[in-house]
XYZ file of C-alpha atoms in Angstrom:
289
model
C 45.935 33.503 93.961
C 45.489 35.864 90.846
C 45.252 33.286 88.738
C 42.975 31.515 89.965
C 40.521 34.541 90.179
C 41.576 36.093 86.561
C 40.095 32.712 84.573
C 36.874 32.466 86.409
C 36.528 36.125 85.360
C 37.640 35.516 81.737
C 35.595 31.706 81.782
C 31.909 34.341 82.527
C 33.307 36.909 79.753
C 33.187 34.351 77.405
C 30.105 32.462 78.618
C 28.473 36.682 77.732
C 29.706 36.149 74.106
C 27.853 33.828 73.360
C 24.926 33.994 74.820
C 24.993 37.027 72.752
C 26.196 35.803 69.999
C 22.994 33.160 70.097
C 20.692 35.321 70.542
C 21.762 37.969 67.412
C 21.698 34.468 65.238
C 17.687 33.381 66.152
C 17.028 36.732 66.081
C 18.296 37.660 62.700
C 17.446 34.045 60.689
C 13.823 35.252 62.980
C 14.074 38.271 60.769
C 14.959 36.664 57.189
C 11.793 33.315 57.746
C 9.813 36.648 57.968
C 11.386 38.758 55.195
C 10.896 35.278 53.443
C 6.903 34.940 54.228
C 6.233 37.929 53.070
C 7.474 38.026 49.747
C 6.099 34.604 49.147
C 3.053 35.336 50.192
C 3.202 38.342 48.518
C 4.589 37.327 44.793
C 1.548 35.257 42.612
C 2.854 31.783 41.073
C 3.426 32.241 37.970
C 1.537 31.195 35.025
C 1.566 28.399 33.196
C 2.312 29.304 29.143
C 2.289 25.896 28.301
C 1.082 22.036 28.773
C 3.809 19.702 29.337
C 4.099 15.390 29.836
C 5.106 12.722 28.191
C 2.528 9.911 26.535
C 3.385 5.562 27.174
C 1.097 2.850 25.261
C -0.541 0.789 27.781
C 0.875 -2.128 26.528
C 5.103 -0.959 26.800
C 6.034 -4.048 24.280
C 3.661 -2.720 21.471
C 5.816 -1.304 18.592
C 5.593 1.302 16.539
C 5.991 1.563 12.960
C 8.083 4.598 11.181
C 5.143 5.429 9.802
C 3.233 5.605 13.309
C 1.551 9.590 14.100
C 1.404 10.781 17.389
C -1.524 13.635 17.638
C -1.732 15.630 20.880
C -4.076 18.638 20.619
C -5.339 21.092 23.640
C -8.852 22.216 23.543
C -11.676 24.404 24.605
C -14.467 22.039 24.733
C -16.421 24.253 27.216
C -16.614 25.550 22.620
C -19.383 24.029 20.183
C -17.948 22.070 18.675
C -14.738 22.526 20.742
C -12.016 24.777 19.398
C -8.376 24.244 19.075
C -5.568 26.240 21.326
C -2.835 24.112 19.641
C -1.518 20.817 19.594
C 2.066 19.110 18.439
C 2.227 16.575 16.295
C 5.477 12.994 16.225
C 5.410 11.165 13.436
C 6.716 8.872 14.877
C 6.830 9.181 17.772
C 9.443 7.517 20.723
C 8.190 6.478 24.266
C 7.654 7.283 25.980
C 6.550 10.796 24.822
C 7.720 14.325 25.989
C 5.607 17.083 24.700
C 5.366 20.933 25.128
C 2.349 22.884 24.203
C 2.643 26.357 24.501
C -0.299 28.580 24.570
C 0.012 33.088 25.164
C -2.608 33.419 28.150
C -4.888 35.238 26.022
C -5.815 32.085 24.467
C -7.168 31.013 28.475
C -10.648 31.937 29.393
C -10.787 31.133 33.428
C -14.220 29.877 33.405
C -14.076 27.145 30.341
C -13.136 23.342 30.744
C -9.967 22.862 28.637
C -9.176 19.400 27.408
C -5.721 17.503 26.654
C -6.822 14.843 23.571
C -4.631 12.195 21.973
C -4.716 10.324 19.520
C -2.300 7.320 17.344
C -2.776 5.918 14.590
C -0.507 3.340 13.157
C -0.522 0.618 10.335
C -4.267 0.638 10.014
C -5.330 1.098 14.510
C -5.706 3.637 16.469
C -4.998 4.018 20.131
C -6.045 7.184 21.937
C -6.623 7.409 26.180
C -10.197 5.810 27.814
C -10.835 9.070 29.088
C -10.123 13.241 28.382
C -7.299 15.181 30.561
C -8.639 18.005 31.347
C -6.799 20.726 31.554
C -5.021 24.509 32.740
C -8.541 25.485 34.537
C -10.763 24.618 37.226
C -7.835 23.459 39.103
C -6.331 21.311 36.547
C -2.515 21.122 36.296
C -0.558 22.355 33.922
C 1.724 19.362 33.913
C 0.052 16.057 32.711
C 0.993 11.766 32.211
C -1.396 10.482 29.180
C -1.284 6.440 28.923
C -2.571 5.432 24.877
C -5.149 2.257 24.364
C -5.039 0.350 21.706
C -8.280 0.304 19.921
C -10.094 -2.196 17.865
C -9.386 -2.262 13.919
C -12.527 -2.417 11.682
C -11.166 -6.376 10.545
C -10.807 -7.206 13.935
C -14.576 -5.405 15.183
C -16.028 -8.067 12.691
C -14.075 -10.415 13.305
C -15.092 -10.092 17.191
C -18.723 -9.298 16.203
C -18.782 -13.037 13.720
C -17.890 -14.940 16.768
C -20.668 -13.303 18.754
C -23.628 -13.750 16.420
C -22.551 -17.358 15.864
C -22.577 -18.357 19.617
C -26.206 -17.069 19.352
C -26.537 -19.712 16.600
C -27.907 -22.039 19.502
C -31.528 -20.145 18.975
C -31.954 -20.683 15.647
C -33.402 -23.665 13.179
C -31.499 -25.924 12.333
C -31.843 -28.670 8.826
C -28.195 -30.822 7.765
C -27.728 -32.495 4.844
C -25.168 -34.380 2.665
C -24.761 -35.091 0.188
C -21.266 -37.769 -2.710
C -19.921 -38.192 -5.468
C -16.940 -39.850 -6.667
C -13.964 -38.667 -4.721
C -16.668 -36.785 -2.154
C -18.410 -36.245 0.529
C -20.382 -33.288 1.605
C -22.551 -32.116 5.019
C -24.098 -28.553 5.729
C -26.226 -26.896 8.058
C -28.353 -24.155 7.614
C -29.655 -21.600 10.731
C -32.641 -20.010 10.413
C -34.164 -17.206 13.036
C -37.536 -15.426 11.878
C -35.192 -12.733 9.201
C -34.362 -16.068 6.733
C -31.132 -17.680 6.141
C -28.372 -15.915 8.554
C -25.591 -18.932 8.635
C -24.692 -22.040 6.872
C -21.452 -24.247 7.394
C -20.865 -26.340 5.161
C -17.988 -29.492 4.491
C -16.436 -30.621 2.119
C -13.755 -34.268 2.525
C -11.787 -34.670 -0.668
C -10.206 -37.953 0.671
C -6.216 -37.417 -1.058
C -6.817 -33.675 -1.578
C -8.399 -32.829 2.606
C -10.673 -31.450 4.290
C -12.025 -28.322 3.950
C -15.018 -26.181 6.704
C -16.139 -22.848 5.058
C -18.452 -20.709 7.274
C -20.581 -18.408 5.897
C -22.621 -15.818 8.404
C -25.221 -13.045 7.016
C -25.945 -9.929 7.367
C -29.965 -8.400 5.720
C -29.497 -11.571 3.289
C -26.056 -10.773 2.102
C -22.342 -11.920 2.830
C -21.127 -10.863 6.053
C -18.176 -13.041 6.587
C -16.542 -16.058 5.157
C -14.443 -17.809 7.107
C -13.135 -21.032 5.362
C -10.664 -23.641 6.613
C -7.961 -26.377 4.950
C -7.544 -29.770 6.299
C -5.081 -32.986 5.968
C -8.395 -34.764 6.972
C -11.086 -34.535 9.006
C -10.843 -33.265 13.080
C -6.995 -32.313 11.732
C -5.951 -28.394 13.491
C -6.123 -26.717 10.280
C -3.539 -25.824 8.214
C -4.795 -22.773 6.762
C -7.323 -20.369 7.452
C -9.242 -17.658 5.361
C -11.637 -14.639 6.181
C -12.793 -12.252 5.147
C -15.444 -9.950 6.103
C -17.579 -6.759 4.463
C -18.432 -4.102 6.728
C -22.469 -2.488 6.153
C -21.668 -0.958 3.522
C -20.461 -3.286 1.950
C -16.607 -2.550 1.349
C -14.498 -6.047 2.253
C -13.022 -4.786 5.691
C -11.871 -8.267 6.408
C -9.466 -9.863 5.140
C -6.878 -12.080 6.336
C -4.404 -15.431 4.981
C -3.857 -17.409 8.449
C -0.446 -20.126 7.211
C 1.895 -22.037 8.575
C 1.963 -19.645 12.016
C 2.414 -16.797 9.418
C -0.498 -14.146 8.540
C -0.358 -12.086 5.441
C -3.154 -10.105 3.492
C -5.480 -12.402 1.174
C -6.109 -10.642 -1.510
C -10.044 -8.609 -2.669
C -9.095 -11.281 -5.707
C -9.885 -14.184 -3.666
C -12.014 -12.664 -1.397
C -14.600 -12.206 -3.967
C -14.183 -14.703 -4.632
C -15.576 -16.086 -1.272
C -17.955 -13.819 -1.404
C -19.424 -15.036 -4.602
C -19.286 -17.790 -2.973
C -21.835 -16.893 -0.031
C -23.808 -15.630 -3.023
C -24.516 -18.768 -4.179
C -24.837 -20.387 -1.294
C -27.514 -17.767 0.179
C -29.667 -18.476 -3.140
C -29.242 -21.689 -2.759
C -30.360 -22.413 0.190
C -32.879 -19.676 0.748
C -35.321 -21.108 -1.493
C -35.340 -24.728 1.155
C -35.638 -22.851 4.334
């Protein structure tokens, strides 16, 4: 009987002890949470001391030469002209390229607007971001990821403008002609507008020596672009193509030779030959049209 009486008493003691322990644990947890909250509320987040992140190429398959140079600049654009706070260079960059641009707190004005500018130069091509990336102030982050986009080269711009201008020849006055001599036949089309001769397309068939098609384009009565194709015969795919183009300042910017699927640089001497041909053709046809 004593064992039966003692057991309930023993169990009651354990239950009371467990409840006490549970209440004690809960109080400690609440107290710890409150202490942590109070500490967090009283401790401001540390101010940024650097702009960090990564840079990648939009075209992940694009190759970068060992001569490539990437420049990242932290710029205060509220100042005019923009004031560079600090910058970091990579030569060559390795994408994705991590960066870390430190600065002193005294160099940052909370009321100014700061951007991170990124520019890469490689093999005559410029890579930039589509938009400038704001950082640091006015709620902007200190850690950002940038994507570089390839811009057309000067040569590509000239060739693109040439192809666009050629599509507009449909609205011009066109005059055609032919001439022949032993072993050679020649035909041409001259496109003119109110400003005079703008385009000349000339085709020369030399029988066993092949077929040549040359397109001359002019701006302000000066040679602008010359594209010359060599073919084994009329209507056949071009076996070789040379392209030369000059900027508004007369500087040669497009100088390309395509032969058998490979592309190389057209020599300045060969480009001058095309330039002289374009001048001669312009003088010849501008008198007649």
